[in-house]
Amino acid sequence: MRLRTIATAAAAALTMGVGTAGTANAATLAAASCSGRQVGVSQNYTAYGMTAGNISQIYNGCGTVVAQWIWNYSFVQAHPNSFIRVTLASAGYNGGAPVTPLSVERAAIAASHGYKVESLLMDIDKASPASWRAGAELDFSGCAAWSSQHYYGNGSETAGPYAGCNDWQNVNQIPWTRP
């Protein structure tokens, strides 16, 4: 939703004739072209014998990334009191700890958000190297699902998606390859 808000604001600025003589300036044109697309490989999260949802990394084309969780409708119906924590992490940022604050949502309100939860936007260059994963943890379980590690320097996946336990607090504890 934040990505759409940015693009919508930029499009509105274009319509209103930002710049000189009613034409849009270069910064406004660049902002208007930002649109989200998934990068890397997403990861399903399985809990209570079913898929709870899917975590993926969305790049907006303008230097920022967001983690996006999509709830599984059947899981939401069966476990409305479950909640998800969604974040981004990089071994090259904050010692590998997930970006805070985390986005948190209870399954019972999933429908009101289109079954999607997004993290804060992060500038990809805040990590060195610029390599990120999107992550999700269900019900403070200590178990997480992580998307593949996407290296923005050349667009490659330097480690595959991952799901496991006891590694939520630091992405350095899971397979990570320095680009």
mmCIF file of C-alpha atoms in Angstrom:
data_model
loop_
_atom_site.group_PDB
_atom_site.id
_atom_site.type_symbol
_atom_site.label_atom_id
_atom_site.label_comp_id
_atom_site.label_asym_id
_atom_site.label_seq_id
_atom_site.Cartn_x
_atom_site.Cartn_y
_atom_site.Cartn_z
ATOM 1 C CA MET A 1 0.000 0.000 0.000
ATOM 2 C CA ARG A 2 2.852 2.413 0.760
ATOM 3 C CA LEU A 3 4.324 1.816 -2.688
ATOM 4 C CA ARG A 4 0.963 2.619 -4.289
ATOM 5 C CA THR A 5 0.679 5.740 -2.128
ATOM 6 C CA ILE A 6 4.077 6.991 -3.328
ATOM 7 C CA ALA A 7 3.238 6.269 -6.957
ATOM 8 C CA THR A 8 -0.236 7.813 -6.600
ATOM 9 C CA ALA A 9 1.206 10.998 -5.072
ATOM 10 C CA ALA A 10 3.742 11.248 -7.881
ATOM 11 C CA ALA A 11 1.049 10.692 -10.507
ATOM 12 C CA ALA A 12 -1.072 13.400 -8.877
ATOM 13 C CA ALA A 13 1.886 15.770 -9.040
ATOM 14 C CA LEU A 14 2.242 15.024 -12.753
ATOM 15 C CA THR A 15 -1.434 15.704 -13.335
ATOM 16 C CA MET A 16 -1.166 19.016 -11.488
ATOM 17 C CA GLY A 17 1.704 20.151 -13.734
ATOM 18 C CA VAL A 18 4.614 20.178 -11.316
ATOM 19 C CA GLY A 19 7.678 21.897 -12.763
ATOM 20 C CA THR A 20 7.985 24.828 -15.109
ATOM 21 C CA ALA A 21 5.434 25.741 -17.744
ATOM 22 C CA GLY A 22 3.040 22.966 -16.671
ATOM 23 C CA THR A 23 5.460 20.073 -17.310
ATOM 24 C CA ALA A 24 6.684 17.568 -14.744
ATOM 25 C CA ASN A 25 10.249 17.868 -13.511
ATOM 26 C CA ALA A 26 12.716 14.916 -13.651
ATOM 27 C CA ALA A 27 12.357 14.040 -9.954
ATOM 28 C CA THR A 28 8.596 13.807 -10.260
ATOM 29 C CA LEU A 29 8.867 11.651 -13.385
ATOM 30 C CA ALA A 30 11.282 9.295 -11.623
ATOM 31 C CA ALA A 31 8.976 8.975 -8.617
ATOM 32 C CA ALA A 32 5.998 8.249 -10.860
ATOM 33 C CA SER A 33 7.833 5.314 -12.446
ATOM 34 C CA CYS A 34 8.402 3.573 -9.086
ATOM 35 C CA SER A 35 6.312 0.430 -9.034
ATOM 36 C CA GLY A 36 6.651 -2.632 -6.846
ATOM 37 C CA ARG A 37 7.793 -5.994 -8.155
ATOM 38 C CA GLN A 38 8.848 -9.134 -6.382
ATOM 39 C CA VAL A 39 12.552 -9.915 -6.389
ATOM 40 C CA GLY A 40 14.050 -13.238 -5.451
ATOM 41 C CA VAL A 41 12.207 -16.320 -4.291
ATOM 42 C CA SER A 42 9.423 -16.129 -1.711
ATOM 43 C CA GLN A 43 8.964 -18.639 1.129
ATOM 44 C CA ASN A 44 5.824 -20.269 2.513
ATOM 45 C CA TYR A 45 5.357 -20.479 6.282
ATOM 46 C CA THR A 46 3.795 -23.694 7.556
ATOM 47 C CA ALA A 47 2.260 -23.883 11.047
ATOM 48 C CA TYR A 48 -0.453 -25.927 12.751
ATOM 49 C CA GLY A 49 -0.373 -28.389 9.854
ATOM 50 C CA MET A 50 -1.162 -25.848 7.126
ATOM 51 C CA THR A 51 0.325 -22.954 5.169
ATOM 52 C CA ALA A 52 -0.084 -19.769 7.199
ATOM 53 C CA GLY A 53 1.067 -17.502 4.386
ATOM 54 C CA ASN A 54 3.929 -16.420 2.179
ATOM 55 C CA ILE A 55 6.754 -13.902 2.664
ATOM 56 C CA SER A 56 8.365 -12.106 -0.276
ATOM 57 C CA GLN A 57 10.608 -9.144 -0.977
ATOM 58 C CA ILE A 58 9.215 -6.283 -3.059
ATOM 59 C CA TYR A 59 11.529 -3.750 -4.750
ATOM 60 C CA ASN A 60 9.963 -0.512 -5.959
ATOM 61 C CA GLY A 61 12.527 0.312 -8.658
ATOM 62 C CA CYS A 62 13.548 3.520 -6.891
ATOM 63 C CA GLY A 63 16.005 2.226 -4.323
ATOM 64 C CA THR A 64 13.744 0.919 -1.569
ATOM 65 C CA VAL A 65 12.568 -2.525 -0.560
ATOM 66 C CA VAL A 66 9.696 -3.817 1.575
ATOM 67 C CA ALA A 67 8.843 -7.229 3.024
ATOM 68 C CA GLN A 68 5.349 -8.392 2.076
ATOM 69 C CA TRP A 69 3.379 -11.130 3.838
ATOM 70 C CA ILE A 70 0.267 -12.594 2.232
ATOM 71 C CA TRP A 71 -2.027 -14.514 4.590
ATOM 72 C CA ASN A 72 -3.503 -17.840 3.507
ATOM 73 C CA TYR A 73 -7.286 -17.386 3.682
ATOM 74 C CA SER A 74 -7.883 -20.878 5.126
ATOM 75 C CA PHE A 75 -5.294 -20.292 7.853
ATOM 76 C CA VAL A 76 -6.920 -16.985 8.826
ATOM 77 C CA GLN A 77 -10.291 -18.712 9.137
ATOM 78 C CA ALA A 78 -8.862 -21.570 11.241
ATOM 79 C CA HIS A 79 -6.503 -19.462 13.429
ATOM 80 C CA PRO A 80 -7.889 -15.911 13.782
ATOM 81 C CA ASN A 81 -5.920 -15.279 16.995
ATOM 82 C CA SER A 82 -2.547 -15.969 15.392
ATOM 83 C CA PHE A 83 -0.392 -12.973 14.521
ATOM 84 C CA ILE A 84 2.529 -12.348 12.206
ATOM 85 C CA ARG A 85 5.637 -10.179 12.578
ATOM 86 C CA VAL A 86 7.102 -9.020 9.239
ATOM 87 C CA THR A 87 10.502 -7.450 8.662
ATOM 88 C CA LEU A 88 13.574 -7.112 6.463
ATOM 89 C CA ALA A 89 17.079 -8.157 7.432
ATOM 90 C CA SER A 90 20.566 -8.089 5.993
ATOM 91 C CA ALA A 91 23.839 -9.490 7.282
ATOM 92 C CA GLY A 92 25.286 -6.137 6.171
ATOM 93 C CA TYR A 93 22.893 -4.008 8.261
ATOM 94 C CA ASN A 94 22.529 -3.709 12.027
ATOM 95 C CA GLY A 95 24.674 -6.791 12.686
ATOM 96 C CA GLY A 96 22.097 -9.002 10.963
ATOM 97 C CA ALA A 97 19.245 -8.132 13.343
ATOM 98 C CA PRO A 98 15.809 -7.604 11.773
ATOM 99 C CA VAL A 99 14.842 -4.025 10.982
ATOM 100 C CA THR A 100 12.680 -2.530 13.732
ATOM 101 C CA PRO A 101 9.953 -1.575 14.315
ATOM 102 C CA LEU A 102 8.375 -4.729 12.975
ATOM 103 C CA SER A 103 5.014 -4.761 11.249
ATOM 104 C CA VAL A 104 2.620 -6.868 13.329
ATOM 105 C CA GLU A 105 -0.879 -8.025 12.398
ATOM 106 C CA ARG A 106 -3.397 -10.412 13.933
ATOM 107 C CA ALA A 107 -4.965 -12.890 11.499
ATOM 108 C CA ALA A 108 -8.473 -11.790 12.525
ATOM 109 C CA ILE A 109 -8.024 -8.421 10.779
ATOM 110 C CA ALA A 110 -6.315 -9.764 7.650
ATOM 111 C CA ALA A 111 -9.342 -9.238 5.381
ATOM 112 C CA SER A 112 -9.432 -5.515 6.176
ATOM 113 C CA HIS A 113 -5.916 -5.198 4.700
ATOM 114 C CA GLY A 114 -6.464 -7.387 1.659
ATOM 115 C CA TYR A 115 -4.648 -10.262 3.412
ATOM 116 C CA LYS A 116 -1.341 -8.378 3.001
ATOM 117 C CA VAL A 117 1.079 -7.039 5.609
ATOM 118 C CA GLU A 118 4.072 -4.886 4.651
ATOM 119 C CA SER A 119 7.156 -3.868 6.600
ATOM 120 C CA LEU A 120 8.761 -0.459 6.667
ATOM 121 C CA LEU A 121 10.413 0.655 3.453
ATOM 122 C CA MET A 122 14.206 0.410 3.609
ATOM 123 C CA ASP A 123 16.799 2.027 1.365
ATOM 124 C CA ILE A 124 18.681 -0.909 -0.176
ATOM 125 C CA ASP A 125 22.003 0.918 0.220
ATOM 126 C CA LYS A 126 21.676 1.012 4.029
ATOM 127 C CA ALA A 127 23.239 -2.485 3.976
ATOM 128 C CA SER A 128 26.774 -3.161 2.860
ATOM 129 C CA PRO A 129 26.677 -5.146 0.706
ATOM 130 C CA ALA A 130 23.174 -4.238 -0.502
ATOM 131 C CA SER A 131 21.773 -7.720 0.083
ATOM 132 C CA TRP A 132 18.396 -8.254 1.803
ATOM 133 C CA ARG A 133 15.924 -10.932 2.923
ATOM 134 C CA ALA A 134 12.263 -10.540 3.872
ATOM 135 C CA GLY A 135 11.184 -12.433 6.982
ATOM 136 C CA ALA A 136 8.104 -13.440 8.940
ATOM 137 C CA GLU A 137 7.602 -14.988 12.383
ATOM 138 C CA LEU A 138 4.268 -16.396 13.567
ATOM 139 C CA ASP A 139 3.013 -16.199 17.167
ATOM 140 C CA PHE A 140 6.404 -15.398 18.794
ATOM 141 C CA SER A 141 7.378 -18.969 17.937
ATOM 142 C CA GLY A 142 11.036 -18.189 17.271
ATOM 143 C CA CYS A 143 10.522 -19.915 13.908
ATOM 144 C CA ALA A 144 10.782 -17.844 10.766
ATOM 145 C CA ALA A 145 10.362 -17.994 7.023
ATOM 146 C CA TRP A 146 12.835 -15.921 5.003
ATOM 147 C CA SER A 147 12.776 -15.085 1.298
ATOM 148 C CA SER A 148 15.919 -15.672 -0.718
ATOM 149 C CA GLN A 149 18.817 -13.308 -0.160
ATOM 150 C CA HIS A 150 18.688 -10.823 -3.025
ATOM 151 C CA TYR A 151 21.861 -8.915 -3.909
ATOM 152 C CA TYR A 152 20.934 -5.587 -5.497
ATOM 153 C CA GLY A 153 24.467 -5.020 -6.838
ATOM 154 C CA ASN A 154 23.852 -7.418 -9.742
ATOM 155 C CA GLY A 155 20.306 -8.746 -9.181
ATOM 156 C CA SER A 156 21.365 -12.248 -8.163
ATOM 157 C CA GLU A 157 20.096 -14.567 -5.449
ATOM 158 C CA THR A 158 23.110 -15.368 -3.278
ATOM 159 C CA ALA A 159 21.233 -17.725 -0.932
ATOM 160 C CA GLY A 160 17.913 -19.481 -1.291
ATOM 161 C CA PRO A 161 14.756 -19.040 0.756
ATOM 162 C CA TYR A 162 14.848 -20.496 4.245
ATOM 163 C CA ALA A 163 12.497 -21.644 6.995
ATOM 164 C CA GLY A 164 13.645 -22.736 10.436
ATOM 165 C CA CYS A 165 13.644 -22.090 14.164
ATOM 166 C CA ASN A 166 15.864 -20.276 16.661
ATOM 167 C CA ASP A 167 17.211 -17.829 14.082
ATOM 168 C CA TRP A 168 14.647 -15.012 14.039
ATOM 169 C CA GLN A 169 16.780 -12.542 16.000
ATOM 170 C CA ASN A 170 19.792 -12.547 13.675
ATOM 171 C CA VAL A 171 19.869 -13.334 9.959
ATOM 172 C CA ASN A 172 23.599 -14.178 10.323
ATOM 173 C CA GLN A 173 22.482 -17.468 11.918
ATOM 174 C CA ILE A 174 21.017 -18.736 8.650
ATOM 175 C CA PRO A 175 22.789 -19.596 5.383
ATOM 176 C CA TRP A 176 24.137 -16.343 3.960
ATOM 177 C CA THR A 177 26.632 -15.805 1.208
ATOM 178 C CA ARG A 178 28.573 -12.573 0.922
ATOM 179 C CA PRO A 179 28.137 -11.277 -2.653
#
